[in-house]
mmCIF file of C-alpha atoms in Angstrom:
data_model
loop_
_atom_site.group_PDB
_atom_site.id
_atom_site.type_symbol
_atom_site.label_atom_id
_atom_site.label_comp_id
_atom_site.label_asym_id
_atom_site.label_seq_id
_atom_site.Cartn_x
_atom_site.Cartn_y
_atom_site.Cartn_z
ATOM 1 C CA MET A 1 18.401 -16.200 -7.134
ATOM 2 C CA ASP A 2 17.140 -13.096 -7.035
ATOM 3 C CA LEU A 3 15.692 -10.986 -4.809
ATOM 4 C CA GLN A 4 12.350 -11.962 -4.573
ATOM 5 C CA ARG A 5 13.082 -15.797 -4.519
ATOM 6 C CA ILE A 6 15.492 -15.105 -1.213
ATOM 7 C CA VAL A 7 13.214 -13.417 0.379
ATOM 8 C CA VAL A 8 10.209 -15.835 -0.853
ATOM 9 C CA ALA A 9 12.455 -19.060 0.216
ATOM 10 C CA ALA A 10 13.232 -17.511 3.580
ATOM 11 C CA GLU A 11 9.766 -16.725 4.769
ATOM 12 C CA ARG A 12 8.884 -20.373 3.267
ATOM 13 C CA ALA A 13 11.495 -21.632 5.571
ATOM 14 C CA TRP A 14 10.151 -20.013 8.483
ATOM 15 C CA GLU A 15 6.806 -21.112 7.882
ATOM 16 C CA GLY A 16 8.407 -24.999 7.746
ATOM 17 C CA ARG A 17 9.119 -25.059 10.953
ATOM 18 C CA PRO A 18 6.896 -27.347 13.265
ATOM 19 C CA SER A 19 3.034 -27.202 12.944
ATOM 20 C CA ARG A 20 1.192 -24.823 15.617
ATOM 21 C CA ARG A 21 -2.141 -25.341 14.325
ATOM 22 C CA ASN A 22 -3.188 -27.161 17.598
ATOM 23 C CA ARG A 23 -1.452 -24.397 19.927
ATOM 24 C CA THR A 24 -3.629 -21.531 21.730
ATOM 25 C CA PRO A 25 -2.360 -18.441 20.305
ATOM 26 C CA LYS A 26 -0.401 -16.588 23.006
ATOM 27 C CA HIS A 27 -0.309 -12.774 20.870
ATOM 28 C CA PHE A 28 -3.807 -13.238 18.865
ATOM 29 C CA ARG A 29 -4.056 -10.129 17.060
ATOM 30 C CA ILE A 30 -6.410 -9.027 14.618
ATOM 31 C CA GLU A 31 -4.588 -6.141 12.406
ATOM 32 C CA THR A 32 -6.488 -3.969 10.170
ATOM 33 C CA TYR A 33 -5.108 -2.028 6.837
ATOM 34 C CA LEU A 34 -6.734 1.380 5.961
ATOM 35 C CA ALA A 35 -9.412 0.584 3.835
ATOM 36 C CA HIS A 36 -11.395 2.671 1.642
ATOM 37 C CA GLY A 37 -15.335 3.522 0.916
ATOM 38 C CA GLY A 38 -17.276 5.276 -1.818
ATOM 39 C CA PRO A 39 -20.556 4.582 -4.204
ATOM 40 C CA GLU A 40 -19.572 1.204 -5.222
ATOM 41 C CA GLY A 41 -19.110 0.365 -1.460
ATOM 42 C CA THR A 42 -16.152 -0.440 1.166
ATOM 43 C CA VAL A 43 -13.027 -2.847 0.385
ATOM 44 C CA VAL A 44 -11.500 -4.289 3.488
ATOM 45 C CA ARG A 45 -8.417 -5.797 4.374
ATOM 46 C CA GLY A 46 -6.493 -7.178 7.383
ATOM 47 C CA ARG A 47 -4.576 -10.153 8.681
ATOM 48 C CA VAL A 48 -4.772 -11.960 12.127
ATOM 49 C CA LEU A 49 -1.202 -13.278 13.595
ATOM 50 C CA ASP A 50 -0.026 -14.629 16.971
ATOM 51 C CA ASN A 51 2.742 -11.819 17.213
ATOM 52 C CA PRO A 52 2.932 -9.147 19.634
ATOM 53 C CA LEU A 53 2.651 -5.767 18.969
ATOM 54 C CA GLU A 54 5.618 -4.430 17.318
ATOM 55 C CA SER A 55 7.550 -1.814 19.240
ATOM 56 C CA GLU A 56 7.235 2.297 18.115
ATOM 57 C CA ALA A 57 10.176 4.091 16.545
ATOM 58 C CA GLU A 58 12.275 6.146 18.623
ATOM 59 C CA GLU A 59 14.264 9.031 17.412
ATOM 60 C CA ASP A 60 17.603 8.033 18.854
ATOM 61 C CA GLU A 61 16.981 4.095 18.461
ATOM 62 C CA GLY A 62 19.879 2.390 16.662
ATOM 63 C CA ALA A 63 19.929 0.202 13.554
ATOM 64 C CA ARG A 64 20.093 -2.471 15.660
ATOM 65 C CA ALA A 65 16.653 -2.119 17.016
ATOM 66 C CA ALA A 66 15.551 -0.696 13.674
ATOM 67 C CA THR A 67 16.505 -4.292 12.088
ATOM 68 C CA ARG A 68 14.667 -5.871 14.992
ATOM 69 C CA ARG A 69 11.729 -4.440 14.446
ATOM 70 C CA THR A 70 11.578 -4.841 10.462
ATOM 71 C CA LEU A 71 12.767 -8.789 10.676
ATOM 72 C CA GLY A 72 9.718 -9.083 13.349
ATOM 73 C CA ASN A 73 7.458 -7.793 10.642
ATOM 74 C CA PHE A 74 8.308 -10.202 8.036
ATOM 75 C CA LEU A 75 9.075 -13.335 10.249
ATOM 76 C CA THR A 76 4.951 -13.506 11.302
ATOM 77 C CA ASN A 77 3.017 -16.698 12.752
ATOM 78 C CA GLU A 78 -0.112 -16.200 10.448
ATOM 79 C CA LEU A 79 -3.283 -17.890 11.877
ATOM 80 C CA PRO A 80 -5.540 -18.963 8.814
ATOM 81 C CA GLY A 81 -9.545 -20.118 9.120
ATOM 82 C CA VAL A 82 -9.898 -17.594 11.770
ATOM 83 C CA PRO A 83 -13.751 -16.551 11.675
ATOM 84 C CA LEU A 84 -14.552 -12.881 11.582
ATOM 85 C CA ARG A 85 -17.065 -10.165 11.193
ATOM 86 C CA VAL A 86 -16.500 -6.734 9.430
ATOM 87 C CA THR A 87 -19.092 -4.012 10.411
ATOM 88 C CA VAL A 88 -18.610 -0.580 8.508
ATOM 89 C CA ALA A 89 -21.553 2.477 9.070
ATOM 90 C CA GLY A 90 -24.189 -0.514 10.119
ATOM 91 C CA THR A 91 -23.102 -3.449 7.432
ATOM 92 C CA SER A 92 -21.862 -6.253 8.663
ATOM 93 C CA VAL A 93 -20.606 -9.444 6.656
ATOM 94 C CA GLU A 94 -18.656 -12.428 7.804
ATOM 95 C CA VAL A 95 -15.065 -13.584 6.546
ATOM 96 C CA THR A 96 -12.505 -16.470 7.225
ATOM 97 C CA THR A 97 -8.813 -15.695 6.879
ATOM 98 C CA ASP A 98 -6.753 -17.623 4.475
ATOM 99 C CA ARG A 99 -3.917 -19.642 4.869
ATOM 100 C CA GLU A 100 -1.505 -17.203 5.108
ATOM 101 C CA GLY A 101 -3.859 -15.012 8.177
ATOM 102 C CA TYR A 102 -5.591 -12.347 5.012
ATOM 103 C CA PHE A 103 -8.872 -11.529 5.237
ATOM 104 C CA LEU A 104 -10.205 -8.991 2.343
ATOM 105 C CA LEU A 105 -13.982 -8.308 1.425
ATOM 106 C CA ARG A 106 -16.017 -5.773 0.098
ATOM 107 C CA LEU A 107 -18.875 -4.642 1.738
ATOM 108 C CA PRO A 108 -22.237 -3.218 0.473
ATOM 109 C CA THR A 109 -22.155 -0.609 2.439
ATOM 110 C CA ASP A 110 -24.869 2.933 1.741
ATOM 111 C CA ARG A 111 -22.592 5.805 0.730
ATOM 112 C CA ALA A 112 -24.606 8.109 2.754
ATOM 113 C CA ALA A 113 -24.204 6.291 5.707
ATOM 114 C CA LEU A 114 -20.236 6.703 5.221
ATOM 115 C CA THR A 115 -18.735 9.683 7.268
ATOM 116 C CA SER A 116 -16.003 11.817 5.195
ATOM 117 C CA PRO A 117 -12.893 11.768 5.430
ATOM 118 C CA TRP A 118 -12.716 8.755 7.736
ATOM 119 C CA THR A 119 -15.217 6.058 8.770
ATOM 120 C CA GLU A 120 -14.955 3.999 11.852
ATOM 121 C CA GLY A 121 -15.576 -0.078 11.603
ATOM 122 C CA ARG A 122 -14.927 -2.396 13.667
ATOM 123 C CA VAL A 123 -13.243 -6.579 12.729
ATOM 124 C CA GLU A 124 -14.481 -8.703 15.863
ATOM 125 C CA LEU A 125 -13.876 -12.625 16.049
ATOM 126 C CA VAL A 126 -17.217 -14.147 15.991
ATOM 127 C CA GLU A 127 -16.739 -17.781 17.199
ATOM 128 C CA ALA A 128 -14.239 -19.373 19.909
ATOM 129 C CA TYR A 129 -10.465 -20.212 18.168
ATOM 130 C CA ARG A 130 -8.487 -22.444 18.774
ATOM 131 C CA GLY A 131 -9.053 -21.727 22.799
ATOM 132 C CA ILE A 132 -9.676 -17.665 21.755
ATOM 133 C CA ASP A 133 -13.053 -16.769 22.674
ATOM 134 C CA PRO A 134 -14.537 -13.419 21.900
ATOM 135 C CA PRO A 135 -14.699 -10.897 22.282
ATOM 136 C CA ARG A 136 -11.625 -10.076 20.477
ATOM 137 C CA SER A 137 -12.090 -7.183 18.045
ATOM 138 C CA ALA A 138 -10.108 -4.233 16.267
ATOM 139 C CA THR A 139 -11.113 -1.220 15.133
ATOM 140 C CA LEU A 140 -10.762 -0.226 11.516
ATOM 141 C CA GLN A 141 -10.229 3.770 9.431
ATOM 142 C CA VAL A 142 -12.017 3.918 6.027
ATOM 143 C CA ARG A 143 -11.154 6.433 4.112
ATOM 144 C CA VAL A 144 -14.027 8.313 2.253
ATOM 145 C CA PRO A 145 -13.712 11.125 -0.314
ATOM 146 C CA ASP A 146 -15.657 14.290 0.551
ATOM 147 C CA ALA A 147 -18.250 15.215 -2.312
ATOM 148 C CA SER A 148 -16.289 18.457 -2.740
ATOM 149 C CA ALA A 149 -12.968 16.412 -4.081
ATOM 150 C CA ARG A 150 -11.949 17.290 -7.606
ATOM 151 C CA PHE A 151 -9.989 14.177 -7.979
ATOM 152 C CA GLY A 152 -8.036 11.347 -6.387
ATOM 153 C CA LEU A 153 -4.352 10.695 -6.851
ATOM 154 C CA VAL A 154 -2.829 7.361 -7.131
ATOM 155 C CA SER A 155 0.588 7.248 -6.078
ATOM 156 C CA ASP A 156 3.285 4.572 -6.136
ATOM 157 C CA VAL A 157 5.431 4.941 -2.452
ATOM 158 C CA ASP A 158 9.191 3.683 -3.372
ATOM 159 C CA ASP A 159 11.591 5.779 -5.411
ATOM 160 C CA THR A 160 8.292 8.040 -5.854
ATOM 161 C CA VAL A 161 7.705 9.557 -2.397
ATOM 162 C CA LEU A 162 10.093 7.443 -0.450
ATOM 163 C CA VAL A 163 13.925 7.514 -1.391
ATOM 164 C CA THR A 164 14.901 3.843 -1.607
ATOM 165 C CA GLY A 165 17.033 3.002 -4.513
ATOM 166 C CA VAL A 166 14.845 0.084 -5.695
ATOM 167 C CA GLN A 167 17.581 -0.538 -8.917
ATOM 168 C CA ARG A 168 20.617 -0.592 -5.980
ATOM 169 C CA VAL A 169 19.410 -3.541 -4.037
ATOM 170 C CA ARG A 170 22.319 -3.854 -1.451
ATOM 171 C CA GLN A 171 21.229 0.426 -0.809
ATOM 172 C CA MET A 172 17.351 -0.970 -0.783
ATOM 173 C CA LEU A 173 18.023 -3.850 1.903
ATOM 174 C CA VAL A 174 20.104 -1.773 4.268
ATOM 175 C CA GLN A 175 17.888 0.994 4.057
ATOM 176 C CA THR A 176 14.553 -1.280 4.616
ATOM 177 C CA PHE A 177 15.836 -3.211 7.063
ATOM 178 C CA THR A 178 18.107 -0.374 9.054
ATOM 179 C CA GLY A 179 15.846 2.487 8.554
ATOM 180 C CA SER A 180 12.480 3.336 10.212
ATOM 181 C CA ALA A 181 9.366 5.776 9.967
ATOM 182 C CA LEU A 182 11.237 8.171 11.732
ATOM 183 C CA THR A 183 14.619 8.139 9.605
ATOM 184 C CA ARG A 184 13.817 7.165 5.814
ATOM 185 C CA MET A 185 13.449 10.235 4.029
ATOM 186 C CA PRO A 186 10.987 11.473 1.379
ATOM 187 C CA PHE A 187 12.303 13.553 -1.947
ATOM 188 C CA PRO A 188 12.755 16.892 -1.370
ATOM 189 C CA GLY A 189 9.401 18.866 -2.091
ATOM 190 C CA VAL A 190 7.286 15.952 -2.701
ATOM 191 C CA VAL A 191 5.414 16.558 1.239
ATOM 192 C CA GLU A 192 4.637 20.020 0.000
ATOM 193 C CA LEU A 193 3.591 19.033 -3.657
ATOM 194 C CA TYR A 194 1.380 15.935 -2.325
ATOM 195 C CA GLN A 195 -0.375 18.669 0.321
ATOM 196 C CA ASP A 196 -1.207 20.854 -2.338
ATOM 197 C CA LEU A 197 -2.482 18.605 -4.656
ATOM 198 C CA ALA A 198 -4.459 16.758 -1.879
ATOM 199 C CA ALA A 199 -6.158 20.449 -0.684
ATOM 200 C CA GLY A 200 -7.322 19.022 2.491
ATOM 201 C CA VAL A 201 -10.172 16.787 0.348
ATOM 202 C CA ASN A 202 -8.819 15.320 -2.725
ATOM 203 C CA PRO A 203 -7.901 11.380 -1.349
ATOM 204 C CA VAL A 204 -4.442 9.982 -2.016
ATOM 205 C CA PHE A 205 -4.161 6.112 -2.825
ATOM 206 C CA TYR A 206 -0.803 4.576 -2.293
ATOM 207 C CA VAL A 207 -0.016 1.648 -4.301
ATOM 208 C CA SER A 208 3.095 -0.445 -3.994
ATOM 209 C CA SER A 209 4.304 -3.774 -4.914
ATOM 210 C CA SER A 210 6.187 -3.599 -1.552
ATOM 211 C CA PRO A 211 4.942 -6.343 0.814
ATOM 212 C CA TRP A 212 1.765 -6.244 3.412
ATOM 213 C CA ASN A 213 4.682 -6.787 6.478
ATOM 214 C CA LEU A 214 5.562 -2.914 5.753
ATOM 215 C CA HIS A 215 2.267 -1.284 6.105
ATOM 216 C CA SER A 216 2.694 -0.101 9.609
ATOM 217 C CA PHE A 217 5.926 1.266 8.445
ATOM 218 C CA LEU A 218 4.538 3.245 5.482
ATOM 219 C CA VAL A 219 1.462 4.495 7.180
ATOM 220 C CA GLY A 220 4.256 5.917 10.344
ATOM 221 C CA PHE A 221 6.431 7.206 7.594
ATOM 222 C CA LEU A 222 2.913 9.290 5.870
ATOM 223 C CA LYS A 223 2.167 10.047 9.022
ATOM 224 C CA HIS A 224 5.689 11.704 10.585
ATOM 225 C CA ARG A 225 6.663 13.168 7.149
ATOM 226 C CA GLY A 226 3.138 14.816 7.095
ATOM 227 C CA LEU A 227 2.233 13.346 3.697
ATOM 228 C CA PRO A 228 -1.783 13.447 3.316
ATOM 229 C CA LEU A 229 -2.994 9.916 5.250
ATOM 230 C CA GLY A 230 -4.802 7.718 2.182
ATOM 231 C CA PRO A 231 -5.028 3.371 2.204
ATOM 232 C CA VAL A 232 -1.870 2.136 1.553
ATOM 233 C CA LEU A 233 -2.526 -1.179 -0.951
ATOM 234 C CA LEU A 234 0.332 -3.334 -1.307
ATOM 235 C CA ARG A 235 0.526 -7.278 -1.736
ATOM 236 C CA ASP A 236 1.382 -10.390 -0.509
ATOM 237 C CA LEU A 237 5.072 -11.447 -0.153
ATOM 238 C CA LEU A 238 4.540 -15.027 -1.133
ATOM 239 C CA GLY A 239 2.078 -13.907 -4.232
ATOM 240 C CA THR A 240 3.032 -14.009 -7.801
ATOM 241 C CA ARG A 241 6.495 -12.741 -8.872
ATOM 242 C CA GLU A 242 4.862 -11.031 -11.394
ATOM 243 C CA GLY A 243 3.540 -7.916 -9.722
ATOM 244 C CA ARG A 244 2.795 -5.788 -12.345
ATOM 245 C CA GLU A 245 -0.726 -7.517 -12.609
ATOM 246 C CA GLN A 246 -1.531 -7.367 -8.851
ATOM 247 C CA LYS A 247 -0.783 -3.586 -9.035
ATOM 248 C CA HIS A 248 -3.089 -3.512 -12.041
ATOM 249 C CA GLU A 249 -5.746 -5.036 -9.769
ATOM 250 C CA ARG A 250 -5.503 -2.436 -6.925
ATOM 251 C CA ILE A 251 -5.585 0.160 -9.123
ATOM 252 C CA ARG A 252 -8.836 -0.749 -11.325
ATOM 253 C CA GLU A 253 -10.196 -1.523 -7.472
ATOM 254 C CA VAL A 254 -9.469 2.648 -6.685
ATOM 255 C CA LEU A 255 -10.823 3.426 -9.888
ATOM 256 C CA ASP A 256 -13.918 1.036 -9.710
ATOM 257 C CA LEU A 257 -14.686 2.117 -6.143
ATOM 258 C CA HIS A 258 -14.904 6.027 -6.769
ATOM 259 C CA PRO A 259 -16.470 6.302 -10.468
ATOM 260 C CA ASP A 260 -17.369 9.838 -9.689
ATOM 261 C CA LEU A 261 -13.644 10.595 -9.130
ATOM 262 C CA PRO A 262 -10.863 11.516 -12.004
ATOM 263 C CA PHE A 263 -7.568 10.267 -11.067
ATOM 264 C CA VAL A 264 -4.335 11.637 -11.472
ATOM 265 C CA LEU A 265 -1.371 9.041 -11.655
ATOM 266 C CA LEU A 266 2.017 9.756 -9.654
ATOM 267 C CA GLY A 267 5.257 6.983 -10.287
ATOM 268 C CA ASP A 268 8.782 6.654 -11.418
ATOM 269 C CA SER A 269 10.635 5.102 -14.019
ATOM 270 C CA GLY A 270 12.514 2.733 -12.005
ATOM 271 C CA GLU A 271 10.299 -0.270 -12.063
ATOM 272 C CA LYS A 272 7.009 -0.562 -14.512
ATOM 273 C CA ASP A 273 4.825 2.281 -13.395
ATOM 274 C CA PRO A 274 4.985 3.317 -16.929
ATOM 275 C CA GLN A 275 3.599 0.693 -18.563
ATOM 276 C CA VAL A 276 1.411 -0.055 -16.152
ATOM 277 C CA TYR A 277 -0.307 3.434 -16.336
ATOM 278 C CA ALA A 278 -0.283 3.372 -19.623
ATOM 279 C CA ASP A 279 -2.904 0.356 -19.028
ATOM 280 C CA ILE A 280 -4.825 1.764 -17.082
ATOM 281 C CA VAL A 281 -5.367 4.957 -18.748
ATOM 282 C CA ARG A 282 -6.399 2.900 -22.295
ATOM 283 C CA GLU A 283 -8.921 0.978 -20.036
ATOM 284 C CA HIS A 284 -10.472 3.706 -18.055
ATOM 285 C CA PRO A 285 -11.177 6.670 -20.642
ATOM 286 C CA GLY A 286 -12.228 9.889 -19.399
ATOM 287 C CA ARG A 287 -10.738 8.891 -15.969
ATOM 288 C CA VAL A 288 -7.373 9.771 -16.137
ATOM 289 C CA LEU A 289 -6.012 13.491 -16.087
ATOM 290 C CA ALA A 290 -2.425 13.165 -16.021
ATOM 291 C CA VAL A 291 0.565 10.835 -15.407
ATOM 292 C CA TYR A 292 3.837 11.911 -13.423
ATOM 293 C CA ILE A 293 6.812 9.760 -13.770
ATOM 294 C CA ARG A 294 9.863 10.614 -11.446
ATOM 295 C CA GLU A 295 12.811 10.254 -13.336
ATOM 296 C CA VAL A 296 14.934 8.159 -11.112
ATOM 297 C CA ARG A 297 16.748 5.370 -13.886
ATOM 298 C CA LEU A 298 20.472 4.711 -13.183
ATOM 299 C CA ASP A 299 20.928 4.525 -16.947
ATOM 300 C CA PRO A 300 18.370 7.224 -18.403
ATOM 301 C CA GLY A 301 19.148 5.993 -21.581
ATOM 302 C CA ASP A 302 17.923 2.788 -22.062
ATOM 303 C CA GLY A 303 14.075 3.619 -23.401
ATOM 304 C CA ARG A 304 12.089 1.804 -21.103
ATOM 305 C CA VAL A 305 10.280 4.829 -20.528
ATOM 306 C CA GLU A 306 10.517 5.890 -24.265
ATOM 307 C CA LYS A 307 9.007 3.111 -25.073
ATOM 308 C CA VAL A 308 5.528 3.898 -23.435
ATOM 309 C CA SER A 309 5.681 7.606 -24.113
ATOM 310 C CA ASP A 310 6.849 7.401 -27.490
ATOM 311 C CA ALA A 311 3.797 5.094 -28.120
ATOM 312 C CA TRP A 312 1.019 7.204 -26.143
ATOM 313 C CA ASP A 313 -1.560 7.720 -28.164
ATOM 314 C CA HIS A 314 -3.479 9.434 -25.429
ATOM 315 C CA ASP A 315 -5.238 13.171 -24.604
ATOM 316 C CA VAL A 316 -3.635 12.474 -20.855
ATOM 317 C CA PRO A 317 -0.284 14.372 -20.713
ATOM 318 C CA PHE A 318 2.501 11.884 -19.796
ATOM 319 C CA VAL A 319 5.178 13.782 -18.056
ATOM 320 C CA LEU A 320 8.689 12.734 -17.324
ATOM 321 C CA ALA A 321 9.955 14.512 -14.555
ATOM 322 C CA ALA A 322 13.502 15.631 -13.058
ATOM 323 C CA ASP A 323 11.637 16.379 -9.476
ATOM 324 C CA SER A 324 8.745 17.563 -7.594
ATOM 325 C CA ASP A 325 9.071 21.083 -8.913
ATOM 326 C CA ALA A 326 8.847 19.951 -12.167
ATOM 327 C CA VAL A 327 5.221 17.916 -11.189
ATOM 328 C CA ARG A 328 4.220 21.034 -9.895
ATOM 329 C CA ARG A 329 4.724 23.387 -12.633
ATOM 330 C CA HIS A 330 3.087 21.109 -14.977
ATOM 331 C CA ALA A 331 0.000 20.514 -12.742
ATOM 332 C CA ARG A 332 -0.462 24.171 -11.992
ATOM 333 C CA SER A 333 -0.127 24.812 -15.645
ATOM 334 C CA ILE A 334 -3.253 22.293 -16.143
ATOM 335 C CA GLY A 335 -4.983 23.378 -13.241
ATOM 336 C CA LEU A 336 -4.337 20.865 -10.813
ATOM 337 C CA LEU A 337 -3.523 23.197 -8.390
#
């Protein structure tokens, strides 16, 4: 049984406990994820839960406190069928949460009404739900690229920005459950590299195969380490085990919503980023300026990345980089810095 099956089985067992559908939620909470908006509208995601707010990470806390917080983010009491209204820049759309408590919608917002770099929106309960009455609401932050942006960045997170060790399952589990946004480490030089590539105006979109349960942790990590803040696009823990298609879809969403921007793609060699990015380059000619792959394989001679690079038939640079300095040198050579 692989890690994905273990995690999925654990969550399904949690969901299989006695039904709470008829109970009034004690900790009704609308959780919003960082959204993004552009010429083609605004995409908003979030979840409604019956869970108290998670505790804030503290510098001197132990592994036990961090583990409790992480487990709390996975052992969720999701609320399906919640009627919501989402409002951004004067445009409102109603939506209902799905069986996992998630909501996702695309608002036809006017780009001229969106404020860069961030526009604040609101998600609110429309009508009574299982004994919970309006008003219940949450604010929403929408990343809006500035007109002066030269390009956007699409970056993986685990083993690209955040030291995770995905190929070492035990190490990954220990770090994920016992670390916090304050203790987890970025790769050397990655903070300065991303700051320089973003240059204060170029938007960064973090697209990962991690579950939405880790959204607050990842946003806290980005803020604490000083990385450029941007939408963190994750996936449903109980979705398909074939995560590649999901990652394709989220990257396509970014490119489609911001058609006036070319993009730089950054990932790592540990999983499927090389093939995913190759597909994106092929599907979107003229939209990608460069592809950077951080070398993190336990066996660099396994040939997986080389299979992609040897078949590379595009004018777009494909760079397998040993570290952040190698990315910086190449990015400077082609005028990205």
